[in-house]
Amino acid sequence: MRTANTHKNMARCAATATLACVLGLGLAAPAYADTASDLACARTKLEQIGTQTQQIYDELATQTQALDQTAGEITQKQQEIADGQAKLSTYVAGEYKTGGLSLLQVLTGVDDLSDMLNRLFYYGKVSDKQAQTIQEVKELKQQLTNKQSEQEKNVAATQKKVDELNAQQAEAQNVVNSLDSQLQAELASEAEANAALQAGINASTAEKATVSNETAGTTENTNNGGQTSNNNNQGGNTPAPTPAPAPTPQPSTPAPAPTPSAPSQSVDGGSVVSRAYSKLGCAYSWGGIGPNSFDCSGFVSYCLTGRYCRLGTTGTFMGWTRVSDPQPGDVVVNSYHTGIYIGGGQMIHASDYNTGVIISSVAAGMNNNYIFVRY
């Protein structure tokens, strides 16, 4: 980030270069980056991160609720296992204390083969059934435990995303704050540069007027001092004819100092649009004027002139002639962004660091308060 001293130096350079141009010294003005455009992009990014963060928070809440539900189910199944194991233990212990049921006791009183087989079957199945029920509950508990483990991983991953987005949000807020301070400094520097420019124009005009007046006074005195007087001629001599006085030069009128004005030249809209299309996909760079990267005003300057130069900033473009029936090749601009209108409600512009030079609708690219002007 540039310091306040850097901004002041930039302002002095801008004032000096502009003043030199007005006074005919032929110095080139330095490029002026569109901090307002970068600030708008940074604020948009901050809003996007905020939206993503809220979505992730909602996802984390849903996952946490599901994890709590699974933990409750595991607790319930654990209790069922404990109850079943207690019943089985009581049954086995009772059998052990009474000596258990002997095969002879089971078969006593058997009248036929069918009854014997039934007794033998249920004798072996009494404890097996309870053991099977306990095993089924254990397996279900294991499934729930696995589910809980997976849910815990998901919650941890989501929490990591939340932490990352919070860090990005803090970083984006710092960028917005920095760019906002930088924009305020540049606006103050621009005001200082404009004041210096006006002072230089006034001084130049006054100096030219003083020199012109002094030249006129010197010429008048010289003419008066060169006249010949014949009042002292005596006698009958015929005086020599008096030469006709030379015409007195008129004081020259000082040329008015040039004043900045909106451009009067016209450009071919088709050529402007063609240049705009030729730079689709180029990168965005703060202060860029090409050939492979641009900021928004640098891109518009290239499209209008065909040269890698800077005609001005968004503030400059907003002072140009407004049009109510925009045509392809006109400029769409507001206080912080600008692009080339290509018709059908669309524009080509150097959008931001993520997208570079793209085509988008005017409404989406400019948000609000935009106008159309003609170069």
Short mmCIF file of C-alpha atoms in Angstrom, two decimals:
data_model
loop_
_atom_site.label_atom_id
_atom_site.label_comp_id
_atom_site.label_asym_id
_atom_site.label_seq_id
_atom_site.Cartn_x
_atom_site.Cartn_y
_atom_site.Cartn_z
CA MET A 1 0.00 0.00 0.00
CA ARG A 2 1.23 3.46 -0.79
CA THR A 3 2.00 5.88 2.03
CA ALA A 4 0.54 9.35 2.42
CA ASN A 5 3.85 10.83 1.27
CA THR A 6 3.68 8.76 -1.90
CA HIS A 7 0.19 10.10 -2.60
CA LYS A 8 1.39 13.64 -2.06
CA ASN A 9 4.28 13.07 -4.44
CA MET A 10 1.88 11.63 -7.03
CA ALA A 11 -0.33 14.69 -6.64
CA ARG A 12 2.65 17.00 -7.15
CA CYS A 13 3.72 15.05 -10.24
CA ALA A 14 0.19 15.19 -11.65
CA ALA A 15 -0.07 18.93 -11.03
CA THR A 16 3.36 19.58 -12.54
CA ALA A 17 2.69 17.47 -15.62
CA THR A 18 -0.74 19.01 -16.24
CA LEU A 19 0.57 22.53 -15.73
CA ALA A 20 3.47 21.80 -18.09
CA CYS A 21 1.01 20.65 -20.73
CA VAL A 22 -1.08 23.81 -20.38
CA LEU A 23 2.00 26.01 -20.63
CA GLY A 24 3.31 24.11 -23.65
CA LEU A 25 6.29 22.39 -22.03
CA GLY A 26 5.38 19.00 -23.49
CA LEU A 27 5.85 16.82 -20.38
CA ALA A 28 3.85 13.57 -20.13
CA ALA A 29 1.42 13.11 -17.24
CA PRO A 30 1.88 9.94 -15.12
CA ALA A 31 -0.76 7.18 -15.12
CA TYR A 32 -3.46 7.53 -12.49
CA ALA A 33 -4.92 4.30 -11.14
CA ASP A 34 -8.63 3.84 -10.48
CA THR A 35 -8.62 3.30 -6.74
CA ALA A 36 -12.40 3.81 -6.62
CA SER A 37 -12.88 0.86 -9.00
CA ASP A 38 -10.62 -1.35 -6.88
CA LEU A 39 -12.50 -0.29 -3.76
CA ALA A 40 -15.83 -1.26 -5.35
CA CYS A 41 -14.41 -4.67 -6.33
CA ALA A 42 -13.05 -5.21 -2.81
CA ARG A 43 -16.42 -4.36 -1.25
CA THR A 44 -18.18 -6.76 -3.63
CA LYS A 45 -15.71 -9.52 -2.68
CA LEU A 46 -16.31 -8.81 1.02
CA GLU A 47 -20.07 -9.19 0.52
CA GLN A 48 -19.55 -12.48 -1.34
CA ILE A 49 -17.39 -13.86 1.48
CA GLY A 50 -20.04 -12.81 4.01
CA THR A 51 -22.72 -14.69 2.08
CA GLN A 52 -20.53 -17.80 1.83
CA THR A 53 -19.75 -17.62 5.54
CA GLN A 54 -23.46 -17.53 6.45
CA GLN A 55 -24.13 -20.55 4.22
CA ILE A 56 -21.30 -22.52 5.85
CA TYR A 57 -22.57 -21.56 9.32
CA ASP A 58 -26.01 -22.94 8.39
CA GLU A 59 -24.41 -26.15 7.10
CA LEU A 60 -22.38 -26.50 10.31
CA ALA A 61 -25.52 -26.08 12.45
CA THR A 62 -27.32 -28.82 10.47
CA GLN A 63 -24.39 -31.23 10.79
CA THR A 64 -24.02 -30.54 14.51
CA GLN A 65 -27.72 -31.25 15.05
CA ALA A 66 -27.42 -34.57 13.16
CA LEU A 67 -24.36 -35.51 15.22
CA ASP A 68 -26.24 -34.84 18.47
CA GLN A 69 -29.14 -37.01 17.25
CA THR A 70 -26.76 -39.90 16.44
CA ALA A 71 -25.14 -39.61 19.85
CA GLY A 72 -28.58 -39.91 21.44
CA GLU A 73 -29.37 -43.04 19.40
CA ILE A 74 -26.06 -44.60 20.45
CA THR A 75 -26.85 -43.93 24.11
CA GLN A 76 -30.28 -45.58 23.67
CA LYS A 77 -28.82 -48.70 22.02
CA GLN A 78 -26.12 -48.91 24.68
CA GLN A 79 -28.85 -49.08 27.31
CA GLU A 80 -30.68 -51.81 25.37
CA ILE A 81 -27.47 -53.86 25.23
CA ALA A 82 -26.93 -53.45 28.96
CA ASP A 83 -30.51 -54.53 29.75
CA GLY A 84 -30.27 -57.60 27.49
CA GLN A 85 -26.93 -58.62 28.92
CA ALA A 86 -28.33 -58.31 32.45
CA LYS A 87 -31.27 -60.57 31.60
CA LEU A 88 -29.04 -63.17 29.98
CA SER A 89 -26.65 -63.10 32.92
CA THR A 90 -29.56 -63.63 35.33
CA TYR A 91 -30.81 -66.57 33.32
CA VAL A 92 -27.39 -68.22 33.10
CA ALA A 93 -26.72 -67.60 36.77
CA GLY A 94 -30.07 -69.16 37.72
CA GLU A 95 -29.33 -72.21 35.65
CA TYR A 96 -25.93 -72.48 37.27
CA LYS A 97 -27.29 -72.24 40.85
CA THR A 98 -29.99 -74.88 40.32
CA GLY A 99 -27.67 -77.16 38.48
CA GLY A 100 -29.32 -76.40 35.18
CA LEU A 101 -31.77 -78.55 33.28
CA SER A 102 -30.44 -82.01 32.46
CA LEU A 103 -31.27 -83.68 29.21
CA LEU A 104 -32.98 -86.45 31.24
CA GLN A 105 -35.27 -83.89 32.93
CA VAL A 106 -36.20 -82.40 29.59
CA LEU A 107 -37.09 -85.79 28.13
CA THR A 108 -39.01 -87.10 31.19
CA GLY A 109 -42.63 -87.69 30.38
CA VAL A 110 -42.14 -87.67 26.62
CA ASP A 111 -45.01 -89.57 24.99
CA ASP A 112 -43.95 -89.49 21.36
CA LEU A 113 -41.12 -88.58 19.07
CA SER A 114 -42.64 -85.22 18.05
CA ASP A 115 -42.86 -84.00 21.62
CA MET A 116 -39.26 -85.06 22.26
CA LEU A 117 -37.97 -83.13 19.25
CA ASN A 118 -39.86 -80.00 20.30
CA ARG A 119 -38.38 -80.14 23.81
CA LEU A 120 -34.88 -80.62 22.52
CA PHE A 121 -35.30 -77.67 20.11
CA TYR A 122 -36.54 -75.17 22.72
CA TYR A 123 -34.01 -76.35 25.27
CA GLY A 124 -31.20 -75.13 23.00
CA LYS A 125 -32.98 -71.99 21.82
CA VAL A 126 -33.85 -70.29 25.12
CA SER A 127 -30.45 -68.69 25.70
CA ASP A 128 -29.63 -68.50 21.97
CA LYS A 129 -32.55 -66.14 21.33
CA GLN A 130 -31.48 -63.70 23.98
CA ALA A 131 -27.89 -63.85 22.82
CA GLN A 132 -28.98 -63.19 19.21
CA THR A 133 -31.02 -60.14 20.26
CA ILE A 134 -28.04 -58.70 22.10
CA GLN A 135 -25.79 -59.29 19.09
CA GLU A 136 -28.23 -57.50 16.78
CA VAL A 137 -28.29 -54.49 19.11
CA LYS A 138 -24.48 -54.53 19.26
CA GLU A 139 -24.23 -54.50 15.47
CA LEU A 140 -26.67 -51.59 15.24
CA LYS A 141 -24.66 -49.72 17.85
CA GLN A 142 -21.50 -50.28 15.80
CA GLN A 143 -23.24 -48.88 12.71
CA LEU A 144 -24.25 -45.82 14.69
CA THR A 145 -20.72 -45.45 16.01
CA ASN A 146 -19.35 -45.51 12.46
CA LYS A 147 -21.98 -42.96 11.45
CA GLN A 148 -20.98 -40.77 14.38
CA SER A 149 -17.32 -40.94 13.36
CA GLU A 150 -18.15 -39.86 9.80
CA GLN A 151 -20.32 -37.04 11.06
CA GLU A 152 -17.55 -35.81 13.34
CA LYS A 153 -15.19 -35.67 10.33
CA ASN A 154 -17.76 -33.65 8.37
CA VAL A 155 -18.25 -31.23 11.26
CA ALA A 156 -14.48 -30.78 11.59
CA ALA A 157 -14.12 -30.13 7.84
CA THR A 158 -16.97 -27.61 7.89
CA GLN A 159 -15.51 -25.87 10.93
CA LYS A 160 -12.22 -25.55 9.03
CA LYS A 161 -14.09 -23.88 6.16
CA VAL A 162 -15.70 -21.48 8.63
CA ASP A 163 -12.30 -20.58 10.06
CA GLU A 164 -10.84 -20.03 6.57
CA LEU A 165 -13.76 -17.82 5.50
CA ASN A 166 -13.48 -15.80 8.71
CA ALA A 167 -9.80 -15.22 7.94
CA GLN A 168 -10.62 -14.22 4.34
CA GLN A 169 -13.34 -11.89 5.58
CA ALA A 170 -10.93 -10.17 7.96
CA GLU A 171 -8.35 -9.83 5.18
CA ALA A 172 -10.93 -8.45 2.74
CA GLN A 173 -12.11 -5.94 5.34
CA ASN A 174 -8.52 -4.76 5.77
CA VAL A 175 -8.23 -4.29 2.01
CA VAL A 176 -11.48 -2.30 1.91
CA ASN A 177 -10.34 -0.10 4.80
CA SER A 178 -6.94 0.47 3.17
CA LEU A 179 -8.41 1.29 -0.25
CA ASP A 180 -10.98 3.61 1.31
CA SER A 181 -8.20 5.54 3.09
CA GLN A 182 -6.15 5.53 -0.11
CA LEU A 183 -9.08 6.89 -2.12
CA GLN A 184 -9.60 9.71 0.36
CA ALA A 185 -5.91 10.58 0.14
CA GLU A 186 -6.00 10.55 -3.67
CA LEU A 187 -9.08 12.78 -3.75
CA ALA A 188 -7.31 15.24 -1.46
CA SER A 189 -4.20 15.08 -3.65
CA GLU A 190 -6.29 15.61 -6.77
CA ALA A 191 -7.87 18.70 -5.21
CA GLU A 192 -4.39 19.96 -4.36
CA ALA A 193 -3.24 19.31 -7.92
CA ASN A 194 -6.23 21.17 -9.36
CA ALA A 195 -5.50 24.15 -7.12
CA ALA A 196 -1.87 24.16 -8.25
CA LEU A 197 -2.95 23.93 -11.88
CA GLN A 198 -5.34 26.87 -11.57
CA ALA A 199 -2.68 28.93 -9.81
CA GLY A 200 -0.23 28.19 -12.64
CA ILE A 201 -2.78 29.17 -15.30
CA ASN A 202 -3.57 32.42 -13.49
CA ALA A 203 0.12 33.24 -13.10
CA SER A 204 0.83 32.51 -16.77
CA THR A 205 -2.08 34.70 -17.93
CA ALA A 206 -1.01 37.58 -15.69
CA GLU A 207 2.60 37.36 -16.88
CA LYS A 208 1.60 37.43 -20.56
CA ALA A 209 -0.67 40.43 -19.97
CA THR A 210 2.14 42.33 -18.17
CA VAL A 211 4.67 41.63 -20.94
CA SER A 212 2.16 42.75 -23.60
CA ASN A 213 1.39 46.01 -21.81
CA GLU A 214 5.06 46.80 -21.32
CA THR A 215 5.75 46.17 -25.03
CA ALA A 216 2.89 48.49 -26.05
CA GLY A 217 4.14 51.31 -23.77
CA THR A 218 7.70 51.08 -25.10
CA THR A 219 6.51 51.27 -28.72
CA GLU A 220 4.40 54.39 -28.03
CA ASN A 221 7.28 56.23 -26.35
CA THR A 222 9.65 55.42 -29.19
CA ASN A 223 7.25 56.81 -31.81
CA ASN A 224 6.68 60.05 -29.88
CA GLY A 225 10.41 60.64 -29.38
CA GLY A 226 11.15 60.22 -33.10
CA GLN A 227 8.98 63.12 -34.34
CA THR A 228 10.81 66.13 -35.94
CA SER A 229 9.82 69.73 -34.91
CA ASN A 230 10.14 72.65 -37.50
CA ASN A 231 9.10 75.49 -35.16
CA ASN A 232 12.73 76.90 -35.07
CA ASN A 233 13.13 77.28 -38.85
CA GLN A 234 13.69 81.03 -39.69
CA GLY A 235 13.99 83.09 -42.88
CA GLY A 236 12.42 82.60 -46.18
CA ASN A 237 13.79 79.22 -46.74
CA THR A 238 11.09 76.79 -47.62
CA PRO A 239 10.99 74.14 -44.97
CA ALA A 240 11.53 70.60 -46.08
CA PRO A 241 8.37 68.62 -46.21
CA THR A 242 7.59 66.81 -43.03
CA PRO A 243 7.66 63.06 -43.55
CA ALA A 244 4.44 61.24 -42.84
CA PRO A 245 4.55 59.65 -39.42
CA ALA A 246 4.93 55.92 -39.38
CA PRO A 247 1.83 54.08 -38.22
CA THR A 248 1.84 53.39 -34.52
CA PRO A 249 1.86 49.64 -33.81
CA GLN A 250 -1.16 48.48 -31.88
CA PRO A 251 -0.49 46.56 -28.67
CA SER A 252 -0.97 42.89 -29.25
CA THR A 253 -3.82 41.18 -27.41
CA PRO A 254 -2.54 38.36 -25.20
CA ALA A 255 -3.75 34.95 -26.29
CA PRO A 256 -6.09 33.45 -23.70
CA ALA A 257 -4.65 30.63 -21.68
CA PRO A 258 -5.96 27.25 -22.81
CA THR A 259 -8.53 25.69 -20.56
CA PRO A 260 -9.31 21.97 -20.26
CA SER A 261 -12.45 20.94 -22.08
CA ALA A 262 -14.28 17.82 -23.21
CA PRO A 263 -12.77 16.25 -26.33
CA SER A 264 -14.20 17.47 -29.58
CA GLN A 265 -12.91 14.74 -31.85
CA SER A 266 -15.15 11.93 -32.97
CA VAL A 267 -14.20 8.29 -33.34
CA ASP A 268 -15.61 5.43 -35.36
CA GLY A 269 -17.78 3.33 -33.04
CA GLY A 270 -17.07 0.17 -35.01
CA SER A 271 -13.32 0.59 -34.55
CA VAL A 272 -13.77 1.22 -30.82
CA VAL A 273 -15.87 -1.93 -30.39
CA SER A 274 -13.43 -3.95 -32.51
CA ARG A 275 -10.52 -2.91 -30.27
CA ALA A 276 -12.58 -3.80 -27.20
CA TYR A 277 -13.29 -7.31 -28.52
CA SER A 278 -9.59 -7.78 -29.37
CA LYS A 279 -8.64 -7.47 -25.68
CA LEU A 280 -11.18 -9.92 -24.24
CA GLY A 281 -9.47 -12.19 -21.71
CA CYS A 282 -6.63 -9.77 -20.94
CA ALA A 283 -5.74 -9.46 -17.27
CA TYR A 284 -6.82 -6.67 -14.91
CA SER A 285 -4.01 -4.65 -13.33
CA TRP A 286 -4.21 -1.53 -11.23
CA GLY A 287 -2.85 1.35 -13.32
CA GLY A 288 -2.48 -0.88 -16.41
CA ILE A 289 -2.70 0.68 -19.88
CA GLY A 290 -1.81 -2.44 -21.93
CA PRO A 291 -0.94 -4.12 -24.05
CA ASN A 292 -1.76 -7.28 -22.05
CA SER A 293 -3.31 -5.89 -18.86
CA PHE A 294 -5.52 -2.90 -18.09
CA ASP A 295 -7.47 -1.13 -15.40
CA CYS A 296 -10.90 0.11 -16.42
CA SER A 297 -9.96 3.63 -17.60
CA GLY A 298 -6.76 2.39 -19.24
CA PHE A 299 -8.83 -0.11 -21.24
CA VAL A 300 -11.34 2.55 -22.35
CA SER A 301 -8.48 4.88 -23.34
CA TYR A 302 -6.97 2.20 -25.58
CA CYS A 303 -10.32 1.40 -27.22
CA LEU A 304 -10.97 5.07 -28.02
CA THR A 305 -7.50 5.94 -29.31
CA GLY A 306 -5.88 2.69 -30.41
CA ARG A 307 -2.84 3.74 -28.35
CA TYR A 308 -1.62 2.42 -25.01
CA CYS A 309 -2.14 5.65 -23.14
CA ARG A 310 -4.47 7.14 -20.55
CA LEU A 311 -6.99 9.82 -21.48
CA GLY A 312 -7.97 10.32 -17.85
CA THR A 313 -9.91 8.71 -15.04
CA THR A 314 -13.58 8.00 -14.49
CA GLY A 315 -13.92 11.55 -13.19
CA THR A 316 -12.54 12.82 -16.52
CA PHE A 317 -14.94 10.72 -18.57
CA MET A 318 -17.96 11.88 -16.57
CA GLY A 319 -17.25 15.43 -17.77
CA TRP A 320 -17.66 14.45 -21.43
CA THR A 321 -20.83 15.01 -23.47
CA ARG A 322 -23.68 12.83 -22.22
CA VAL A 323 -25.90 10.93 -24.65
CA SER A 324 -29.42 9.62 -24.12
CA ASP A 325 -29.33 7.23 -27.10
CA PRO A 326 -26.07 5.32 -26.58
CA GLN A 327 -24.51 3.70 -29.62
CA PRO A 328 -21.84 0.98 -29.86
CA GLY A 329 -18.50 2.64 -29.14
CA ASP A 330 -19.86 5.08 -26.55
CA VAL A 331 -18.47 5.09 -23.01
CA VAL A 332 -20.51 3.94 -20.01
CA VAL A 333 -19.17 5.40 -16.75
CA ASN A 334 -19.92 6.25 -13.13
CA SER A 335 -17.74 7.59 -10.33
CA TYR A 336 -15.78 4.38 -9.84
CA HIS A 337 -15.93 2.28 -13.03
CA THR A 338 -16.10 2.55 -16.84
CA GLY A 339 -16.35 0.42 -19.98
CA ILE A 340 -17.18 0.40 -23.71
CA TYR A 341 -20.84 0.03 -24.70
CA ILE A 342 -21.31 -2.58 -27.47
CA GLY A 343 -25.11 -2.40 -27.83
CA GLY A 344 -27.96 -4.56 -26.59
CA GLY A 345 -27.48 -3.43 -23.00
CA GLN A 346 -23.97 -4.98 -22.86
CA MET A 347 -20.49 -3.64 -22.32
CA ILE A 348 -16.86 -4.78 -22.45
CA HIS A 349 -14.77 -3.65 -19.49
CA ALA A 350 -11.71 -4.48 -17.37
CA SER A 351 -13.73 -5.83 -14.45
CA ASP A 352 -11.44 -7.01 -11.62
CA TYR A 353 -8.44 -9.17 -10.76
CA ASN A 354 -10.48 -12.39 -10.91
CA THR A 355 -12.11 -11.93 -14.34
CA GLY A 356 -10.01 -9.40 -16.31
CA VAL A 357 -11.53 -7.99 -19.51
CA ILE A 358 -15.01 -9.46 -19.99
CA ILE A 359 -18.44 -8.91 -21.55
CA SER A 360 -21.32 -8.30 -19.14
CA SER A 361 -24.60 -6.46 -18.99
CA VAL A 362 -24.28 -2.77 -18.19
CA ALA A 363 -26.55 -3.16 -15.16
CA ALA A 364 -24.40 -5.96 -13.71
CA GLY A 365 -21.07 -4.29 -14.52
CA MET A 366 -21.92 -0.79 -13.28
CA ASN A 367 -24.43 -1.46 -10.45
CA ASN A 368 -26.02 2.02 -10.46
CA ASN A 369 -25.66 5.74 -11.17
CA TYR A 370 -24.02 5.23 -14.56
CA ILE A 371 -24.25 7.50 -17.59
CA PHE A 372 -23.33 7.25 -21.28
CA VAL A 373 -20.88 9.75 -22.78
CA ARG A 374 -19.35 10.23 -26.22
CA TYR A 375 -15.68 10.89 -26.95
#
